[in-house]
PDB file of C-alpha atoms and ligand atoms in Angstrom:
ATOM      1  CA  UNK A   1      18.265  20.964  16.928  1.00 68.00           C
ATOM      2  CA  UNK A   2      15.504  23.046  18.724  1.00 70.00           C
ATOM      3  CA  UNK A   3      14.676  20.276  21.365  1.00 74.00           C
ATOM      4  CA  UNK A   4      16.937  18.701  23.785  1.00 82.00           C
ATOM      5  CA  UNK A   5      17.408  15.059  23.919  1.00 90.00           C
ATOM      6  CA  UNK A   6      15.638  13.215  26.163  1.00 91.00           C
ATOM      7  CA  UNK A   7      16.863   9.489  27.753  1.00 91.00           C
ATOM      8  CA  UNK A   8      13.811   8.455  25.582  1.00 89.00           C
ATOM      9  CA  UNK A   9      15.097   9.512  22.747  1.00 93.00           C
ATOM     10  CA  UNK A  10      18.165   8.206  23.211  1.00 95.00           C
ATOM     11  CA  UNK A  11      17.351   5.017  23.999  1.00 96.00           C
ATOM     12  CA  UNK A  12      14.900   4.799  21.027  1.00 97.00           C
ATOM     13  CA  UNK A  13      17.770   5.487  18.585  1.00 97.00           C
ATOM     14  CA  UNK A  14      20.306   3.315  20.172  1.00 97.00           C
ATOM     15  CA  UNK A  15      17.500   0.598  20.000  1.00 97.00           C
ATOM     16  CA  UNK A  16      17.037   1.157  16.090  1.00 98.00           C
ATOM     17  CA  UNK A  17      21.067   0.927  15.585  1.00 98.00           C
ATOM     18  CA  UNK A  18      20.759  -2.842  17.148  1.00 98.00           C
ATOM     19  CA  UNK A  19      17.513  -3.432  14.999  1.00 97.00           C
ATOM     20  CA  UNK A  20      19.569  -2.467  12.206  1.00 98.00           C
ATOM     21  CA  UNK A  21      22.437  -4.896  13.274  1.00 98.00           C
ATOM     22  CA  UNK A  22      19.720  -7.440  13.782  1.00 97.00           C
ATOM     23  CA  UNK A  23      18.056  -6.895  10.567  1.00 97.00           C
ATOM     24  CA  UNK A  24      21.234  -7.427   8.680  1.00 97.00           C
ATOM     25  CA  UNK A  25      21.155 -11.052   9.742  1.00 96.00           C
ATOM     26  CA  UNK A  26      17.355 -11.567  10.403  1.00 94.00           C
ATOM     27  CA  UNK A  27      15.215 -10.303   7.505  1.00 93.00           C
ATOM     28  CA  UNK A  28      11.935  -9.414   8.634  1.00 91.00           C
ATOM     29  CA  UNK A  29       9.053 -12.074   7.802  1.00 89.00           C
ATOM     30  CA  UNK A  30       6.937 -10.647   5.593  1.00 89.00           C
ATOM     31  CA  UNK A  31       6.172 -10.513   1.769  1.00 90.00           C
ATOM     32  CA  UNK A  32       8.329 -12.474  -0.359  1.00 93.00           C
ATOM     33  CA  UNK A  33      10.787 -13.603   2.988  1.00 93.00           C
ATOM     34  CA  UNK A  34       7.983 -15.118   4.916  1.00 88.00           C
ATOM     35  CA  UNK A  35       8.482 -18.529   6.062  1.00 81.00           C
ATOM     36  CA  UNK A  36       6.131 -20.611   7.513  1.00 73.00           C
ATOM     37  CA  UNK A  37       7.452 -20.557  11.056  1.00 78.00           C
ATOM     38  CA  UNK A  38       6.583 -17.004  11.916  1.00 78.00           C
ATOM     39  CA  UNK A  39       3.921 -18.459  14.210  1.00 89.00           C
ATOM     40  CA  UNK A  40      -0.188 -17.362  13.713  1.00 94.00           C
ATOM     41  CA  UNK A  41      -1.323 -15.139  10.858  1.00 94.00           C
ATOM     42  CA  UNK A  42      -3.872 -12.642   9.886  1.00 96.00           C
ATOM     43  CA  UNK A  43      -4.718 -11.270   6.746  1.00 96.00           C
ATOM     44  CA  UNK A  44      -1.997  -9.146   5.465  1.00 95.00           C
ATOM     45  CA  UNK A  45      -4.503  -6.355   4.268  1.00 96.00           C
ATOM     46  CA  UNK A  46      -6.128  -6.328   7.875  1.00 97.00           C
ATOM     47  CA  UNK A  47      -2.976  -6.251   9.790  1.00 97.00           C
ATOM     48  CA  UNK A  48      -1.391  -4.054   7.796  1.00 98.00           C
ATOM     49  CA  UNK A  49      -4.394  -1.109   8.136  1.00 98.00           C
ATOM     50  CA  UNK A  50      -4.362  -1.512  12.219  1.00 98.00           C
ATOM     51  CA  UNK A  51      -0.437  -1.074  12.343  1.00 98.00           C
ATOM     52  CA  UNK A  52      -0.169   1.643  10.002  1.00 98.00           C
ATOM     53  CA  UNK A  53      -2.924   3.428  11.434  1.00 98.00           C
ATOM     54  CA  UNK A  54      -1.489   3.945  15.003  1.00 98.00           C
ATOM     55  CA  UNK A  55       1.151   6.228  13.951  1.00 98.00           C
ATOM     56  CA  UNK A  56      -1.068   9.414  13.097  1.00 98.00           C
ATOM     57  CA  UNK A  57      -3.143   8.492  15.807  1.00 98.00           C
ATOM     58  CA  UNK A  58      -0.868   9.015  18.457  1.00 98.00           C
ATOM     59  CA  UNK A  59       0.524  11.791  16.860  1.00 98.00           C
ATOM     60  CA  UNK A  60      -2.928  13.243  17.006  1.00 98.00           C
ATOM     61  CA  UNK A  61      -3.546  12.481  20.313  1.00 98.00           C
ATOM     62  CA  UNK A  62      -0.192  12.934  22.354  1.00 98.00           C
ATOM     63  CA  UNK A  63       0.324  16.296  20.162  1.00 98.00           C
ATOM     64  CA  UNK A  64      -3.108  17.141  21.197  1.00 98.00           C
ATOM     65  CA  UNK A  65      -3.064  16.776  24.659  1.00 97.00           C
ATOM     66  CA  UNK A  66       0.840  18.414  25.317  1.00 97.00           C
ATOM     67  CA  UNK A  67      -1.162  21.446  23.782  1.00 97.00           C
ATOM     68  CA  UNK A  68      -4.126  20.960  26.379  1.00 96.00           C
ATOM     69  CA  UNK A  69      -6.334  20.591  22.432  1.00 97.00           C
ATOM     70  CA  UNK A  70      -5.528  24.215  21.866  1.00 96.00           C
ATOM     71  CA  UNK A  71      -4.473  23.437  18.104  1.00 96.00           C
ATOM     72  CA  UNK A  72      -5.206  26.995  17.439  1.00 95.00           C
ATOM     73  CA  UNK A  73      -1.920  27.897  19.327  1.00 93.00           C
ATOM     74  CA  UNK A  74      -0.140  26.604  16.490  1.00 95.00           C
ATOM     75  CA  UNK A  75       1.082  28.327  13.737  1.00 96.00           C
ATOM     76  CA  UNK A  76       0.818  27.420  10.339  1.00 97.00           C
ATOM     77  CA  UNK A  77       4.380  25.496   9.550  1.00 97.00           C
ATOM     78  CA  UNK A  78       3.869  23.352  12.652  1.00 96.00           C
ATOM     79  CA  UNK A  79       0.353  22.483  11.287  1.00 97.00           C
ATOM     80  CA  UNK A  80       1.996  21.905   7.999  1.00 98.00           C
ATOM     81  CA  UNK A  81       4.469  19.109  10.011  1.00 98.00           C
ATOM     82  CA  UNK A  82       1.351  17.203  11.372  1.00 98.00           C
ATOM     83  CA  UNK A  83      -0.284  17.945   8.142  1.00 98.00           C
ATOM     84  CA  UNK A  84       2.665  15.820   6.333  1.00 98.00           C
ATOM     85  CA  UNK A  85       3.259  13.095   8.655  1.00 98.00           C
ATOM     86  CA  UNK A  86      -1.188  12.566   8.638  1.00 98.00           C
ATOM     87  CA  UNK A  87      -1.168  12.657   4.578  1.00 97.00           C
ATOM     88  CA  UNK A  88       1.721  10.036   4.523  1.00 98.00           C
ATOM     89  CA  UNK A  89      -0.114   7.690   6.972  1.00 98.00           C
ATOM     90  CA  UNK A  90      -3.537   8.398   5.512  1.00 98.00           C
ATOM     91  CA  UNK A  91      -1.787   6.752   2.109  1.00 97.00           C
ATOM     92  CA  UNK A  92      -0.178   4.183   3.665  1.00 97.00           C
ATOM     93  CA  UNK A  93      -2.967   3.160   6.141  1.00 98.00           C
ATOM     94  CA  UNK A  94      -5.910   4.022   3.644  1.00 97.00           C
ATOM     95  CA  UNK A  95      -5.101   3.864   0.291  1.00 97.00           C
ATOM     96  CA  UNK A  96      -1.889   1.586  -0.215  1.00 97.00           C
ATOM     97  CA  UNK A  97      -3.406  -1.692   0.854  1.00 96.00           C
ATOM     98  CA  UNK A  98      -6.444  -1.020  -1.163  1.00 95.00           C
ATOM     99  CA  UNK A  99      -4.431  -0.639  -3.993  1.00 94.00           C
ATOM    100  CA  UNK A 100      -1.883  -3.454  -3.205  1.00 92.00           C
ATOM    101  CA  UNK A 101      -2.137  -7.196  -4.910  1.00 90.00           C
ATOM    102  CA  UNK A 102      -2.016  -9.278  -1.520  1.00 88.00           C
ATOM    103  CA  UNK A 103      -4.442 -11.960  -2.819  1.00 83.00           C
ATOM    104  CA  UNK A 104      -5.037 -14.513   0.209  1.00 85.00           C
ATOM    105  CA  UNK A 105      -1.491 -13.337   1.774  1.00 88.00           C
ATOM    106  CA  UNK A 106      -1.031 -13.613   5.421  1.00 93.00           C
ATOM    107  CA  UNK A 107       0.698 -11.671   8.096  1.00 94.00           C
ATOM    108  CA  UNK A 108       2.425 -13.233  10.924  1.00 93.00           C
ATOM    109  CA  UNK A 109       0.756 -11.633  14.089  1.00 96.00           C
ATOM    110  CA  UNK A 110       4.196 -10.909  15.231  1.00 94.00           C
ATOM    111  CA  UNK A 111       4.970  -8.515  12.429  1.00 94.00           C
ATOM    112  CA  UNK A 112       2.051  -6.528  13.367  1.00 97.00           C
ATOM    113  CA  UNK A 113       2.464  -6.459  16.741  1.00 97.00           C
ATOM    114  CA  UNK A 114       5.931  -5.181  16.395  1.00 96.00           C
ATOM    115  CA  UNK A 115       5.022  -2.183  13.912  1.00 97.00           C
ATOM    116  CA  UNK A 116       1.893  -1.544  16.032  1.00 98.00           C
ATOM    117  CA  UNK A 117       5.091  -0.995  19.067  1.00 98.00           C
ATOM    118  CA  UNK A 118       6.892   1.101  16.110  1.00 97.00           C
ATOM    119  CA  UNK A 119       4.204   3.178  15.113  1.00 98.00           C
ATOM    120  CA  UNK A 120       3.199   3.739  18.926  1.00 98.00           C
ATOM    121  CA  UNK A 121       6.194   5.152  20.119  1.00 97.00           C
ATOM    122  CA  UNK A 122       7.320   7.265  16.962  1.00 98.00           C
ATOM    123  CA  UNK A 123       3.612   8.620  16.898  1.00 98.00           C
ATOM    124  CA  UNK A 124       3.563   9.517  20.368  1.00 97.00           C
ATOM    125  CA  UNK A 125       7.572  11.119  20.371  1.00 97.00           C
ATOM    126  CA  UNK A 126       6.904  12.886  17.435  1.00 97.00           C
ATOM    127  CA  UNK A 127       3.510  14.486  18.264  1.00 98.00           C
ATOM    128  CA  UNK A 128       4.709  15.195  21.704  1.00 97.00           C
ATOM    129  CA  UNK A 129       7.880  16.916  20.214  1.00 96.00           C
ATOM    130  CA  UNK A 130       6.033  18.964  17.575  1.00 97.00           C
ATOM    131  CA  UNK A 131       3.727  20.587  19.672  1.00 96.00           C
ATOM    132  CA  UNK A 132       6.179  21.199  22.037  1.00 94.00           C
ATOM    133  CA  UNK A 133       8.902  22.908  19.306  1.00 94.00           C
ATOM    134  CA  UNK A 134       9.127  26.637  18.970  1.00 93.00           C
ATOM    135  CA  UNK A 135       7.502  27.562  15.852  1.00 92.00           C
ATOM    136  CA  UNK A 136       9.590  26.849  13.035  1.00 93.00           C
ATOM    137  CA  UNK A 137      10.837  29.105  10.319  1.00 95.00           C
ATOM    138  CA  UNK A 138       8.984  28.105   7.225  1.00 96.00           C
ATOM    139  CA  UNK A 139      11.421  30.337   4.793  1.00 97.00           C
ATOM    140  CA  UNK A 140      14.408  28.825   6.686  1.00 97.00           C
ATOM    141  CA  UNK A 141      16.792  27.442   3.603  1.00 98.00           C
ATOM    142  CA  UNK A 142      16.479  24.339   5.908  1.00 97.00           C
ATOM    143  CA  UNK A 143      12.773  24.372   6.178  1.00 98.00           C
ATOM    144  CA  UNK A 144      12.923  24.583   2.969  1.00 98.00           C
ATOM    145  CA  UNK A 145      15.258  21.999   1.606  1.00 98.00           C
ATOM    146  CA  UNK A 146      13.735  19.454   4.154  1.00 98.00           C
ATOM    147  CA  UNK A 147      10.388  20.187   2.274  1.00 98.00           C
ATOM    148  CA  UNK A 148      11.581  19.781  -1.063  1.00 98.00           C
ATOM    149  CA  UNK A 149      13.460  16.461  -0.116  1.00 98.00           C
ATOM    150  CA  UNK A 150       9.986  15.302   1.481  1.00 98.00           C
ATOM    151  CA  UNK A 151       8.333  15.928  -1.591  1.00 98.00           C
ATOM    152  CA  UNK A 152      10.827  14.543  -4.358  1.00 98.00           C
ATOM    153  CA  UNK A 153      11.068  11.252  -1.852  1.00 98.00           C
ATOM    154  CA  UNK A 154       7.236  10.734  -1.536  1.00 98.00           C
ATOM    155  CA  UNK A 155       7.053  11.216  -5.649  1.00 98.00           C
ATOM    156  CA  UNK A 156       9.794   8.561  -5.512  1.00 98.00           C
ATOM    157  CA  UNK A 157       7.628   6.352  -3.617  1.00 98.00           C
ATOM    158  CA  UNK A 158       4.652   6.755  -5.402  1.00 97.00           C
ATOM    159  CA  UNK A 159       6.155   6.386  -8.739  1.00 98.00           C
ATOM    160  CA  UNK A 160       7.888   2.779  -7.423  1.00 98.00           C
ATOM    161  CA  UNK A 161       4.613   2.024  -5.918  1.00 97.00           C
ATOM    162  CA  UNK A 162       3.051   2.215  -9.271  1.00 97.00           C
ATOM    163  CA  UNK A 163       5.259   0.201 -11.033  1.00 98.00           C
ATOM    164  CA  UNK A 164       5.369  -2.536  -8.576  1.00 97.00           C
ATOM    165  CA  UNK A 165       1.601  -2.645  -8.598  1.00 95.00           C
ATOM    166  CA  UNK A 166       1.538  -3.294 -12.378  1.00 95.00           C
ATOM    167  CA  UNK A 167       3.672  -6.340 -12.447  1.00 95.00           C
ATOM    168  CA  UNK A 168       0.847  -8.332 -11.149  1.00 91.00           C
ATOM    169  CA  UNK A 169      -2.247  -8.798 -12.379  1.00 85.00           C
ATOM    170  CA  UNK A 170      -5.462  -8.891 -10.146  1.00 78.00           C
ATOM    171  CA  UNK A 171      -5.376 -12.355  -8.208  1.00 79.00           C
ATOM    172  CA  UNK A 172      -1.781 -12.579  -9.566  1.00 84.00           C
ATOM    173  CA  UNK A 173       0.885 -13.287  -6.697  1.00 84.00           C
ATOM    174  CA  UNK A 174       4.262 -13.964  -8.526  1.00 90.00           C
ATOM    175  CA  UNK A 175       7.247 -11.665  -8.930  1.00 95.00           C
ATOM    176  CA  UNK A 176       8.872 -10.176 -12.030  1.00 96.00           C
ATOM    177  CA  UNK A 177      11.877  -7.781 -12.348  1.00 97.00           C
ATOM    178  CA  UNK A 178      10.462  -4.137 -11.944  1.00 98.00           C
ATOM    179  CA  UNK A 179      11.854  -1.817 -14.819  1.00 97.00           C
ATOM    180  CA  UNK A 180      11.727   1.994 -15.094  1.00 97.00           C
ATOM    181  CA  UNK A 181      11.691   4.845 -12.927  1.00 97.00           C
ATOM    182  CA  UNK A 182      15.054   4.608 -10.639  1.00 98.00           C
ATOM    183  CA  UNK A 183      14.397   0.600 -10.874  1.00 98.00           C
ATOM    184  CA  UNK A 184      17.141   1.282 -13.480  1.00 97.00           C
ATOM    185  CA  UNK A 185      19.287   1.762 -11.491  1.00 98.00           C
ATOM    186  CA  UNK A 186      18.356   0.076  -7.693  1.00 98.00           C
ATOM    187  CA  UNK A 187      16.164  -2.834  -6.688  1.00 98.00           C
ATOM    188  CA  UNK A 188      14.332  -1.094  -4.146  1.00 98.00           C
ATOM    189  CA  UNK A 189      13.072   2.725  -4.787  1.00 98.00           C
ATOM    190  CA  UNK A 190      10.361   2.628  -3.123  1.00 98.00           C
ATOM    191  CA  UNK A 191      12.551   2.511   0.188  1.00 98.00           C
ATOM    192  CA  UNK A 192      14.827   5.171  -1.160  1.00 98.00           C
ATOM    193  CA  UNK A 193      11.793   7.359  -1.376  1.00 98.00           C
ATOM    194  CA  UNK A 194      10.751   7.005   2.198  1.00 98.00           C
ATOM    195  CA  UNK A 195      13.833   7.470   3.304  1.00 98.00           C
ATOM    196  CA  UNK A 196      13.956  10.675   1.676  1.00 98.00           C
ATOM    197  CA  UNK A 197      10.670  11.582   2.724  1.00 98.00           C
ATOM    198  CA  UNK A 198      11.732  11.361   6.709  1.00 98.00           C
ATOM    199  CA  UNK A 199      15.180  12.980   6.214  1.00 98.00           C
ATOM    200  CA  UNK A 200      13.312  15.754   5.183  1.00 98.00           C
ATOM    201  CA  UNK A 201      10.945  15.879   7.404  1.00 98.00           C
ATOM    202  CA  UNK A 202      13.578  15.437  10.368  1.00 98.00           C
ATOM    203  CA  UNK A 203      15.173  18.708   8.461  1.00 98.00           C
ATOM    204  CA  UNK A 204      11.918  20.282   8.623  1.00 98.00           C
ATOM    205  CA  UNK A 205      11.052  19.449  12.138  1.00 97.00           C
ATOM    206  CA  UNK A 206      14.639  19.900  13.619  1.00 96.00           C
ATOM    207  CA  UNK A 207      13.679  17.547  16.583  1.00 97.00           C
ATOM    208  CA  UNK A 208      14.950  14.919  18.160  1.00 97.00           C
ATOM    209  CA  UNK A 209      12.235  12.624  17.562  1.00 97.00           C
ATOM    210  CA  UNK A 210      11.939  13.158  13.905  1.00 98.00           C
ATOM    211  CA  UNK A 211      15.433  12.473  13.354  1.00 97.00           C
ATOM    212  CA  UNK A 212      14.917   9.048  15.448  1.00 97.00           C
ATOM    213  CA  UNK A 213      12.067   8.597  13.301  1.00 98.00           C
ATOM    214  CA  UNK A 214      14.758   8.785  10.013  1.00 98.00           C
ATOM    215  CA  UNK A 215      16.994   6.689  11.975  1.00 98.00           C
ATOM    216  CA  UNK A 216      14.675   3.926  12.420  1.00 98.00           C
ATOM    217  CA  UNK A 217      13.337   4.245   8.664  1.00 98.00           C
ATOM    218  CA  UNK A 218      16.782   3.633   7.633  1.00 98.00           C
ATOM    219  CA  UNK A 219      17.258   0.640  10.193  1.00 98.00           C
ATOM    220  CA  UNK A 220      14.068  -1.279   8.833  1.00 97.00           C
ATOM    221  CA  UNK A 221      14.561  -0.403   5.390  1.00 98.00           C
ATOM    222  CA  UNK A 222      18.126  -0.749   4.431  1.00 98.00           C
ATOM    223  CA  UNK A 223      18.533  -4.398   5.348  1.00 98.00           C
ATOM    224  CA  UNK A 224      15.408  -5.028   3.757  1.00 98.00           C
ATOM    225  CA  UNK A 225      16.572  -3.509   0.596  1.00 98.00           C
ATOM    226  CA  UNK A 226      19.973  -5.464   0.673  1.00 98.00           C
ATOM    227  CA  UNK A 227      18.174  -9.067   1.233  1.00 98.00           C
ATOM    228  CA  UNK A 228      15.500  -8.054  -1.398  1.00 98.00           C
ATOM    229  CA  UNK A 229      18.282  -7.207  -3.807  1.00 98.00           C
ATOM    230  CA  UNK A 230      19.986 -10.659  -2.937  1.00 97.00           C
ATOM    231  CA  UNK A 231      16.438 -12.044  -3.367  1.00 98.00           C
ATOM    232  CA  UNK A 232      16.302 -10.871  -7.153  1.00 98.00           C
ATOM    233  CA  UNK A 233      19.730 -12.290  -7.744  1.00 97.00           C
ATOM    234  CA  UNK A 234      18.968 -15.471  -6.769  1.00 97.00           C
ATOM    235  CA  UNK A 235      15.567 -15.772  -8.646  1.00 97.00           C
ATOM    236  CA  UNK A 236      16.377 -14.053 -11.552  1.00 97.00           C
ATOM    237  CA  UNK A 237      19.780 -15.023 -13.348  1.00 95.00           C
ATOM    238  CA  UNK A 238      18.678 -12.276 -15.836  1.00 95.00           C
ATOM    239  CA  UNK A 239      18.566  -9.779 -13.218  1.00 97.00           C
ATOM    240  CA  UNK A 240      20.708  -6.590 -14.318  1.00 97.00           C
ATOM    241  CA  UNK A 241      23.961  -6.826 -13.209  1.00 95.00           C
ATOM    242  CA  UNK A 242      24.478  -3.036 -12.680  1.00 95.00           C
ATOM    243  CA  UNK A 243      21.647  -2.088 -10.514  1.00 98.00           C
ATOM    244  CA  UNK A 244      22.515  -1.297  -6.601  1.00 98.00           C
ATOM    245  CA  UNK A 245      20.074  -2.118  -3.724  1.00 98.00           C
ATOM    246  CA  UNK A 246      18.880   1.187  -2.960  1.00 97.00           C
ATOM    247  CA  UNK A 247      21.594   3.914  -3.014  1.00 97.00           C
ATOM    248  CA  UNK A 248      22.561   4.422  -6.847  1.00 95.00           C
ATOM    249  CA  UNK A 249      25.664   3.440  -7.969  1.00 95.00           C
ATOM    250  CA  UNK A 250      26.674   3.025  -4.224  1.00 96.00           C
ATOM    251  CA  UNK A 251      24.789   0.503  -2.472  1.00 96.00           C
TER     252      UNK A 251
HETATM  253  N1  NAP B 301       9.031   4.029   7.659  1.00 66.11           N
HETATM  254  C1  NAP B 301       9.297   2.688   7.837  1.00 66.11           C
HETATM  255  O1  NAP B 301       9.990   1.816   8.554  1.00 66.11           O
HETATM  256  C2  NAP B 301       8.866   1.484   6.867  1.00 66.11           C
HETATM  257  C3  NAP B 301       8.660  -0.083   6.971  1.00 66.11           C
HETATM  258  C4  NAP B 301       8.661  -1.230   6.175  1.00 66.11           C
HETATM  259  C5  NAP B 301       7.820  -0.383   5.300  1.00 66.11           C
HETATM  260  N2  NAP B 301       7.470   0.982   5.099  1.00 66.11           N
HETATM  261  C6  NAP B 301       7.201   1.016   3.552  1.00 66.11           C
HETATM  262  O2  NAP B 301       6.067   0.568   3.391  1.00 66.11           O
HETATM  263  C7  NAP B 301       5.795   0.073   2.121  1.00 66.11           C
HETATM  264  C8  NAP B 301       5.829  -1.416   1.722  1.00 66.11           C
HETATM  265  O3  NAP B 301       6.804  -2.002   2.217  1.00 66.11           O
HETATM  266  P1  NAP B 301       6.997  -3.512   1.740  1.00 66.11           P
HETATM  267  O4  NAP B 301       8.403  -3.762   3.016  1.00 66.11           O
HETATM  268  O5  NAP B 301       5.892  -4.412   1.996  1.00 66.11           O
HETATM  269  O6  NAP B 301       7.372  -3.262   0.318  1.00 66.11           O
HETATM  270  P2  NAP B 301       7.801  -4.324  -0.966  1.00 66.11           P
HETATM  271  O7  NAP B 301       8.616  -5.783  -0.207  1.00 66.11           O
HETATM  272  O8  NAP B 301       8.642  -3.569  -1.959  1.00 66.11           O
HETATM  273  O9  NAP B 301       6.387  -4.331  -1.857  1.00 66.11           O
HETATM  274  C9  NAP B 301       5.372  -3.346  -2.090  1.00 66.11           C
HETATM  275  C10 NAP B 301       4.206  -4.269  -2.735  1.00 66.11           C
HETATM  276  O10 NAP B 301       5.167  -4.411  -4.263  1.00 66.11           O
HETATM  277  C11 NAP B 301       4.983  -5.970  -4.120  1.00 66.11           C
HETATM  278  N3  NAP B 301       6.179  -6.023  -5.313  1.00 66.11           N
HETATM  279  C12 NAP B 301       7.223  -5.720  -4.489  1.00 66.11           C
HETATM  280  N4  NAP B 301       8.402  -6.588  -5.289  1.00 66.11           N
HETATM  281  C13 NAP B 301       7.445  -7.021  -6.654  1.00 66.11           C
HETATM  282  C14 NAP B 301       7.894  -7.887  -7.727  1.00 66.11           C
HETATM  283  N5  NAP B 301       9.302  -7.781  -8.171  1.00 66.11           N
HETATM  284  N6  NAP B 301       7.122  -8.247  -8.097  1.00 66.11           N
HETATM  285  C15 NAP B 301       5.487  -7.898  -8.066  1.00 66.11           C
HETATM  286  N7  NAP B 301       5.148  -7.277  -6.823  1.00 66.11           N
HETATM  287  C16 NAP B 301       6.060  -6.840  -5.910  1.00 66.11           C
HETATM  288  C17 NAP B 301       4.760  -6.797  -2.646  1.00 66.11           C
HETATM  289  O11 NAP B 301       3.907  -7.810  -2.689  1.00 66.11           O
HETATM  290  P3  NAP B 301       4.267  -8.924  -1.399  1.00 66.11           P
HETATM  291  O12 NAP B 301       3.763  -8.329  -0.224  1.00 66.11           O
HETATM  292  O13 NAP B 301       3.432  -9.632  -2.302  1.00 66.11           O
HETATM  293  O14 NAP B 301       6.012  -9.176  -1.495  1.00 66.11           O
HETATM  294  C18 NAP B 301       4.118  -5.355  -2.029  1.00 66.11           C
HETATM  295  O15 NAP B 301       2.515  -5.571  -2.229  1.00 66.11           O
HETATM  296  C19 NAP B 301       7.260   0.631   1.317  1.00 66.11           C
HETATM  297  O16 NAP B 301       6.592   2.187   0.404  1.00 66.11           O
HETATM  298  C20 NAP B 301       7.961   1.018   2.366  1.00 66.11           C
HETATM  299  O17 NAP B 301       8.835   2.073   2.159  1.00 66.11           O
HETATM  300  C21 NAP B 301       8.193   1.884   5.957  1.00 66.11           C
END
């Protein structure tokens, strides 16, 4: 780890662990788990774009401010780390919502607000620490391994998104059993891919904030994958029995 843990990153990590436990018992109410009791709602696409745009914006604003706006002080590996984060969110906030089949779907305002807080803190902490960290050694085994994991995770996430999208025709809102890719082994390869991306990023960045973000990603996505898996088994009598939730053969 190239930077010290601060009370902020420690407290934020502790909250991730607490959130993990809460989400094991209470599924975040959006998508298939949405109930009528989650309060006021807004169009899903609008909520998604707003909440996901916050993260790269704060990364660049806080990172830029920490540098006194002297982006020229950064080395190429620094810029790569900023670039990977921003590229991920250009897809997640600017492309994914326009490809997703979300006809008439609405999102609880509560979900959007909690995701904004999540992205605000993670974007800010990561922008600050990436800007201040010493230049990463782009040739080190850790940096290369992390980069490989990030790319692998991105590929799995994108492939899984395509498979899910093809399950619905435009205007359709139903659910079907996904097949192909890593769906042969697990119910939520999109979540596994996302997780590998952020573990890879944390290895490359080697900062407490990046490690904390990987922890938060697991805190959000592992309980949700378990809930999706249970839901599939309840909905589809023919659901493949050997399929696990999120880690092939294990979980
Ligand atoms: N970093 C983090 O902490 C974090 C947190 C949350 C999400 N994410 C990422 O954001 C992305 C979306 O998350 P999500 O929770 O919305 O994923 P999801 O529940 O797997 O849904 C993804 C999309 O596919 C549709 N879909 C899912 N299963 C389907 C099926 N069996 N048949 C037909 N359509 C299906 C969903 O429709 P519906 O919306 O109508 O269900 C949605 O449009 C994921 O890649 C995830 O990794 C990251």
